[in-house]
Amino acid sequence: MDRKVEISMLCEIYGKLLTEKQLDIMDNYYNLDLSLSEIAENEGITRQAVRDIIKKGENKLFEFEEKLGIMKKRMLQEEKIADILSELTKIQTRFTDEQIAEILEHIKNELNCVV
């Protein structure tokens, strides 16, 4: 996964745990694609200060993910849901009752893992 996308996702999950200023600067950098210079000008601080705030914010986000693992769990759930949808799509074509029963059992097992 691209680092910018990963950090943007982490901001979405853990952003409220950052300071308001950190979150605002990280949002400007990762989601609005503003440059360090543009953010520095908007915030009235130096470019280096913006970079330091971003680096500290990134470190906190990765620390939160390492301890809580919410993004990892979310991604695993999305994979399982995609698998379940794939299995349901198979049912739309002609299968025997036995084959449908196998597919439904697989879906049931996958849903038990998600819940």
Coordinates of N, CA, C and O in Angstrom, one line a residue:
M1 N 0.9 -1.2 0.0 CA 0.0 0.0 0.0 C 0.9 1.2 0.0 O 1.9 1.3 0.7
D2 N 0.5 2.2 -0.8 CA 1.2 3.5 -0.8 C 1.2 4.2 0.5 O 0.2 4.2 1.2
R3 N 2.4 4.7 0.9 CA 2.6 5.3 2.3 C 1.6 6.4 2.5 O 1.0 6.5 3.6
K4 N 1.4 7.3 1.5 CA 0.5 8.4 1.6 C -1.0 7.9 1.9 O -1.7 8.5 2.7
V5 N -1.4 6.9 1.2 CA -2.7 6.3 1.3 C -2.8 5.7 2.7 O -3.8 5.9 3.4
E6 N -1.8 5.0 3.1 CA -1.8 4.4 4.5 C -1.9 5.4 5.6 O -2.7 5.3 6.5
I7 N -1.1 6.5 5.5 CA -1.2 7.6 6.5 C -2.5 8.3 6.5 O -3.1 8.6 7.5
S8 N -3.1 8.5 5.3 CA -4.4 9.1 5.2 C -5.4 8.2 5.9 O -6.3 8.7 6.6
M9 N -5.4 6.9 5.7 CA -6.3 6.0 6.3 C -6.1 6.0 7.8 O -7.1 6.0 8.6
L10 N -4.9 6.1 8.3 CA -4.6 6.1 9.7 C -5.1 7.4 10.3 O -5.7 7.4 11.4
C11 N -5.0 8.5 9.6 CA -5.6 9.8 10.0 C -7.1 9.7 10.2 O -7.7 10.2 11.1
E12 N -7.8 9.0 9.3 CA -9.2 8.8 9.3 C -9.6 8.0 10.6 O -10.6 8.3 11.3
I13 N -8.8 7.0 10.9 CA -9.1 6.2 12.1 C -8.7 6.8 13.4 O -9.5 6.8 14.4
Y14 N -7.5 7.3 13.5 CA -6.9 7.8 14.7 C -6.7 9.3 14.8 O -6.2 9.8 15.8
G15 N -7.2 10.0 13.8 CA -6.9 11.5 13.7 C -7.4 12.2 15.0 O -6.7 13.2 15.4
K16 N -8.5 11.8 15.6 CA -9.0 12.5 16.7 C -8.1 12.4 18.0 O -8.3 13.1 18.9
L17 N -7.2 11.5 17.9 CA -6.2 11.3 19.0 C -5.0 12.2 18.9 O -4.2 12.3 19.8
L18 N -4.9 12.9 17.7 CA -3.8 13.9 17.5 C -4.3 15.2 18.0 O -5.5 15.4 18.3
T19 N -3.4 16.1 18.2 CA -3.8 17.5 18.5 C -4.5 18.1 17.3 O -4.4 17.6 16.2
E20 N -5.4 19.1 17.6 CA -6.1 19.7 16.5 C -5.2 20.3 15.4 O -5.4 20.1 14.2
K21 N -4.1 20.9 15.9 CA -3.1 21.4 14.9 C -2.4 20.3 14.1 O -2.3 20.5 12.9
Q22 N -2.0 19.3 14.8 CA -1.4 18.1 14.0 C -2.4 17.6 13.0 O -2.0 17.4 11.8
L23 N -3.6 17.3 13.4 CA -4.6 16.8 12.5 C -4.8 17.7 11.3 O -4.9 17.3 10.1
D24 N -4.9 19.0 11.6 CA -5.2 20.0 10.5 C -4.0 20.0 9.5 O -4.2 20.0 8.3
I25 N -2.8 20.0 10.0 CA -1.6 20.0 9.1 C -1.5 18.7 8.4 O -1.2 18.7 7.1
M26 N -1.7 17.6 9.0 CA -1.6 16.3 8.3 C -2.7 16.2 7.3 O -2.5 15.7 6.2
D27 N -3.9 16.7 7.6 CA -5.0 16.7 6.6 C -4.6 17.6 5.4 O -4.9 17.2 4.2
N28 N -4.1 18.7 5.6 CA -3.7 19.6 4.5 C -2.6 18.9 3.7 O -2.6 19.1 2.4
Y29 N -1.7 18.2 4.3 CA -0.6 17.6 3.5 C -1.0 16.4 2.8 O -0.8 16.2 1.6
Y30 N -1.7 15.5 3.5 CA -2.1 14.2 2.9 C -3.4 14.2 2.1 O -3.5 13.4 1.1
N31 N -4.4 14.9 2.5 CA -5.6 14.8 1.9 C -5.9 16.0 0.9 O -6.5 15.8 -0.2
L32 N -5.4 17.2 1.2 CA -5.6 18.3 0.3 C -4.3 18.5 -0.6 O -4.4 19.4 -1.4
D33 N -3.3 17.8 -0.3 CA -2.1 17.8 -1.2 C -1.4 19.1 -1.2 O -0.9 19.5 -2.2
L34 N -1.4 19.9 -0.1 CA -0.7 21.1 0.0 C 0.8 20.8 0.2 O 1.1 19.9 0.9
S35 N 1.6 21.7 -0.2 CA 3.1 21.6 0.0 C 3.4 22.0 1.4 O 2.6 22.7 2.0
L36 N 4.6 21.7 1.8 CA 5.1 22.1 3.1 C 5.1 23.7 3.2 O 4.7 24.3 4.2
S37 N 5.5 24.3 2.1 CA 5.6 25.7 2.0 C 4.2 26.4 2.1 O 4.0 27.4 2.8
E38 N 3.3 25.8 1.4 CA 1.9 26.3 1.5 C 1.3 26.2 2.9 O 0.7 27.2 3.3
I39 N 1.5 25.1 3.5 CA 1.0 24.9 4.9 C 1.7 25.9 5.8 O 1.0 26.5 6.6
A40 N 3.0 26.0 5.7 CA 3.8 26.9 6.5 C 3.2 28.4 6.4 O 3.0 29.1 7.4
E41 N 3.0 28.8 5.2 CA 2.5 30.1 4.9 C 1.1 30.3 5.6 O 0.8 31.3 6.2
N42 N 0.2 29.3 5.4 CA -1.1 29.4 6.0 C -1.1 29.4 7.5 O -2.0 30.0 8.1
E43 N -0.2 28.6 8.1 CA -0.1 28.5 9.5 C 0.7 29.6 10.2 O 0.7 29.7 11.4
G44 N 1.5 30.3 9.4 CA 2.4 31.3 10.0 C 3.6 30.7 10.7 O 4.1 31.3 11.7
I45 N 4.1 29.5 10.2 CA 5.2 28.9 10.9 C 6.2 28.5 9.8 O 5.9 28.7 8.6
T46 N 7.4 28.0 10.1 CA 8.4 27.7 9.2 C 8.0 26.3 8.5 O 7.3 25.5 9.0
R47 N 8.7 26.2 7.3 CA 8.5 24.9 6.6 C 9.0 23.7 7.4 O 8.4 22.7 7.4
Q48 N 10.1 24.0 8.1 CA 10.7 22.9 9.0 C 9.8 22.5 10.1 O 9.6 21.4 10.5
A49 N 9.1 23.5 10.7 CA 8.1 23.3 11.7 C 7.0 22.4 11.2 O 6.5 21.5 11.9
V50 N 6.5 22.7 10.0 CA 5.5 21.9 9.4 C 6.0 20.4 9.2 O 5.3 19.5 9.6
R51 N 7.2 20.3 8.7 CA 7.7 18.9 8.5 C 7.8 18.2 9.9 O 7.5 17.0 9.9
D52 N 8.3 18.9 10.9 CA 8.4 18.2 12.2 C 7.0 17.8 12.8 O 6.9 16.7 13.3
I53 N 6.0 18.6 12.6 CA 4.7 18.3 13.0 C 4.2 17.1 12.3 O 3.6 16.2 12.9
I54 N 4.4 17.1 11.0 CA 4.0 15.9 10.2 C 4.7 14.6 10.6 O 4.0 13.6 10.8
K55 N 6.0 14.7 10.8 CA 6.7 13.5 11.2 C 6.3 13.0 12.6 O 6.1 11.8 12.8
K56 N 6.1 13.9 13.5 CA 5.6 13.5 14.9 C 4.2 12.9 14.8 O 3.9 11.9 15.4
G57 N 3.3 13.5 13.9 CA 2.0 13.0 13.7 C 2.0 11.6 13.1 O 1.3 10.7 13.6
E58 N 2.9 11.4 12.1 CA 3.0 10.1 11.5 C 3.5 9.0 12.5 O 2.9 7.9 12.6
N59 N 4.5 9.4 13.3 CA 5.0 8.5 14.3 C 3.8 8.1 15.3 O 3.7 6.9 15.7
K60 N 3.0 9.0 15.7 CA 1.9 8.8 16.6 C 0.9 7.8 16.0 O 0.4 6.9 16.6
L61 N 0.6 8.1 14.7 CA -0.4 7.3 14.0 C 0.1 5.8 13.9 O -0.7 4.9 14.2
F62 N 1.3 5.6 13.6 CA 1.9 4.3 13.5 C 1.9 3.6 14.8 O 1.7 2.4 14.9
E63 N 2.2 4.4 15.8 CA 2.2 3.8 17.2 C 0.8 3.4 17.6 O 0.7 2.3 18.2
F64 N -0.2 4.2 17.3 CA -1.6 3.8 17.7 C -1.9 2.5 16.9 O -2.5 1.7 17.5
E65 N -1.6 2.5 15.7 CA -1.9 1.3 14.9 C -1.2 0.0 15.4 O -1.8 -1.0 15.5
E66 N 0.0 0.2 15.8 CA 0.8 -0.9 16.3 C 0.1 -1.4 17.6 O 0.0 -2.6 17.8
K67 N -0.3 -0.5 18.4 CA -0.9 -0.9 19.7 C -2.4 -1.4 19.6 O -2.8 -2.4 20.3
L68 N -3.2 -0.8 18.7 CA -4.6 -1.1 18.6 C -5.0 -1.9 17.4 O -5.9 -2.7 17.5
G69 N -4.3 -1.8 16.3 CA -4.5 -2.6 15.1 C -5.8 -2.5 14.4 O -6.3 -3.4 13.8
I70 N -6.5 -1.3 14.6 CA -7.8 -1.1 14.0 C -7.8 -1.2 12.5 O -8.6 -1.8 11.9
M71 N -6.8 -0.6 11.9 CA -6.7 -0.6 10.4 C -6.5 -2.0 9.9 O -7.1 -2.4 8.9
K72 N -5.6 -2.8 10.5 CA -5.4 -4.1 10.1 C -6.7 -5.0 10.2 O -7.0 -5.7 9.3
K73 N -7.4 -4.8 11.3 CA -8.6 -5.5 11.5 C -9.7 -5.1 10.4 O -10.4 -6.0 9.9
R74 N -9.7 -3.8 10.1 CA -10.7 -3.3 9.1 C -10.4 -3.9 7.8 O -11.2 -4.3 7.0
M75 N -9.1 -4.0 7.4 CA -8.7 -4.5 6.1 C -9.0 -6.0 6.0 O -9.4 -6.5 5.0
L76 N -8.8 -6.7 7.1 CA -9.1 -8.2 7.1 C -10.6 -8.4 6.9 O -11.0 -9.3 6.2
Q77 N -11.4 -7.5 7.6 CA -12.8 -7.6 7.4 C -13.3 -7.3 6.0 O -14.1 -8.0 5.5
E78 N -12.7 -6.3 5.4 CA -13.0 -6.0 4.0 C -12.7 -7.2 3.1 O -13.4 -7.4 2.1
E79 N -11.5 -7.8 3.3 CA -11.2 -9.0 2.5 C -12.2 -10.1 2.7 O -12.6 -10.7 1.7
K80 N -12.6 -10.4 3.9 CA -13.6 -11.4 4.2 C -15.0 -11.1 3.5 O -15.6 -11.9 3.0
I81 N -15.4 -9.8 3.6 CA -16.6 -9.4 3.0 C -16.5 -9.6 1.5 O -17.5 -10.0 0.8
A82 N -15.4 -9.2 0.9 CA -15.2 -9.4 -0.6 C -15.3 -10.9 -0.9 O -15.9 -11.3 -1.9
D83 N -14.8 -11.8 -0.1 CA -14.8 -13.2 -0.3 C -16.3 -13.7 -0.2 O -16.8 -14.5 -1.0
I84 N -17.0 -13.2 0.8 CA -18.4 -13.5 1.0 C -19.2 -13.1 -0.2 O -20.1 -13.9 -0.8
L85 N -19.0 -11.9 -0.7 CA -19.7 -11.4 -1.9 C -19.4 -12.3 -3.1 O -20.3 -12.6 -3.9
S86 N -18.2 -12.7 -3.2 CA -17.8 -13.6 -4.3 C -18.6 -14.9 -4.3 O -19.1 -15.4 -5.3
E87 N -18.7 -15.4 -3.1 CA -19.4 -16.7 -2.9 C -20.9 -16.5 -3.2 O -21.5 -17.4 -3.8
L88 N -21.5 -15.4 -2.8 CA -22.9 -15.2 -3.1 C -23.1 -15.0 -4.6 O -24.2 -15.5 -5.1
T89 N -22.2 -14.5 -5.3 CA -22.3 -14.3 -6.7 C -22.3 -15.7 -7.4 O -23.1 -15.9 -8.4
K90 N -21.6 -16.6 -6.8 CA -21.6 -18.0 -7.4 C -23.0 -18.6 -7.3 O -23.4 -19.4 -8.2
I91 N -23.7 -18.3 -6.3 CA -25.1 -18.9 -6.1 C -26.0 -18.4 -7.2 O -27.0 -19.2 -7.5
Q92 N -25.8 -17.3 -7.8 CA -26.6 -16.8 -8.8 C -26.7 -17.7 -10.0 O -27.6 -17.6 -10.8
T93 N -25.6 -18.4 -10.2 CA -25.6 -19.3 -11.4 C -26.2 -20.6 -10.9 O -26.4 -20.9 -9.7
R94 N -26.3 -21.5 -11.9 CA -27.0 -22.8 -11.5 C -26.0 -23.7 -10.8 O -25.0 -24.1 -11.3
F95 N -26.5 -24.1 -9.6 CA -25.7 -25.1 -8.8 C -26.7 -26.2 -8.3 O -27.9 -25.9 -8.2
T96 N -26.2 -27.3 -7.9 CA -27.0 -28.3 -7.3 C -27.3 -27.9 -5.8 O -26.6 -27.0 -5.3
D97 N -28.3 -28.5 -5.2 CA -28.6 -28.2 -3.8 C -27.4 -28.4 -2.9 O -27.1 -27.7 -2.0
E98 N -26.6 -29.5 -3.2 CA -25.4 -29.8 -2.4 C -24.4 -28.7 -2.5 O -23.7 -28.3 -1.6
Q99 N -24.2 -28.2 -3.8 CA -23.2 -27.2 -4.0 C -23.6 -25.9 -3.3 O -22.8 -25.2 -2.7
I100 N -24.9 -25.6 -3.3 CA -25.4 -24.4 -2.7 C -25.2 -24.5 -1.2 O -24.8 -23.5 -0.5
A101 N -25.4 -25.7 -0.6 CA -25.3 -25.9 0.8 C -23.8 -25.7 1.2 O -23.5 -25.1 2.3
E102 N -22.8 -26.1 0.4 CA -21.4 -25.9 0.7 C -21.1 -24.5 0.7 O -20.3 -24.0 1.5
I103 N -21.5 -23.7 -0.3 CA -21.3 -22.3 -0.4 C -21.8 -21.6 0.8 O -21.2 -20.7 1.4
L104 N -23.1 -21.9 1.1 CA -23.7 -21.2 2.3 C -23.0 -21.6 3.6 O -22.8 -20.7 4.5
E105 N -22.5 -22.8 3.7 CA -21.7 -23.1 4.9 C -20.4 -22.3 5.0 O -20.0 -21.8 6.0
H106 N -19.8 -22.1 3.8 CA -18.5 -21.3 3.7 C -18.8 -19.9 4.1 O -18.1 -19.3 4.9
I107 N -19.9 -19.3 3.6 CA -20.3 -18.0 4.0 C -20.6 -17.8 5.5 O -20.2 -16.9 6.1
K108 N -21.3 -18.8 6.0 CA -21.6 -18.8 7.4 C -20.3 -18.8 8.3 O -20.2 -18.0 9.2
N109 N -19.3 -19.6 7.9 CA -18.0 -19.6 8.6 C -17.3 -18.3 8.5 O -16.7 -17.8 9.4
E110 N -17.3 -17.7 7.3 CA -16.7 -16.4 7.1 C -17.3 -15.3 7.9 O -16.6 -14.5 8.5
L111 N -18.6 -15.3 8.0 CA -19.4 -14.3 8.8 C -19.1 -14.5 10.3 O -19.0 -13.5 11.0
N112 N -19.0 -15.7 10.7 CA -18.6 -16.0 12.1 C -17.3 -15.4 12.5 O -17.0 -14.9 13.6
C113 N -16.3 -15.4 11.5 CA -15.0 -14.8 11.7 C -15.0 -13.3 11.8 O -14.3 -12.7 12.5
V114 N -15.9 -12.7 11.0 CA -16.0 -11.2 10.9 C -16.7 -10.7 12.2 O -16.3 -9.7 12.8
V115 N -17.7 -11.4 12.7 CA -18.4 -10.9 13.9 C -17.7 -11.3 15.1 O -16.8 -11.5 15.6

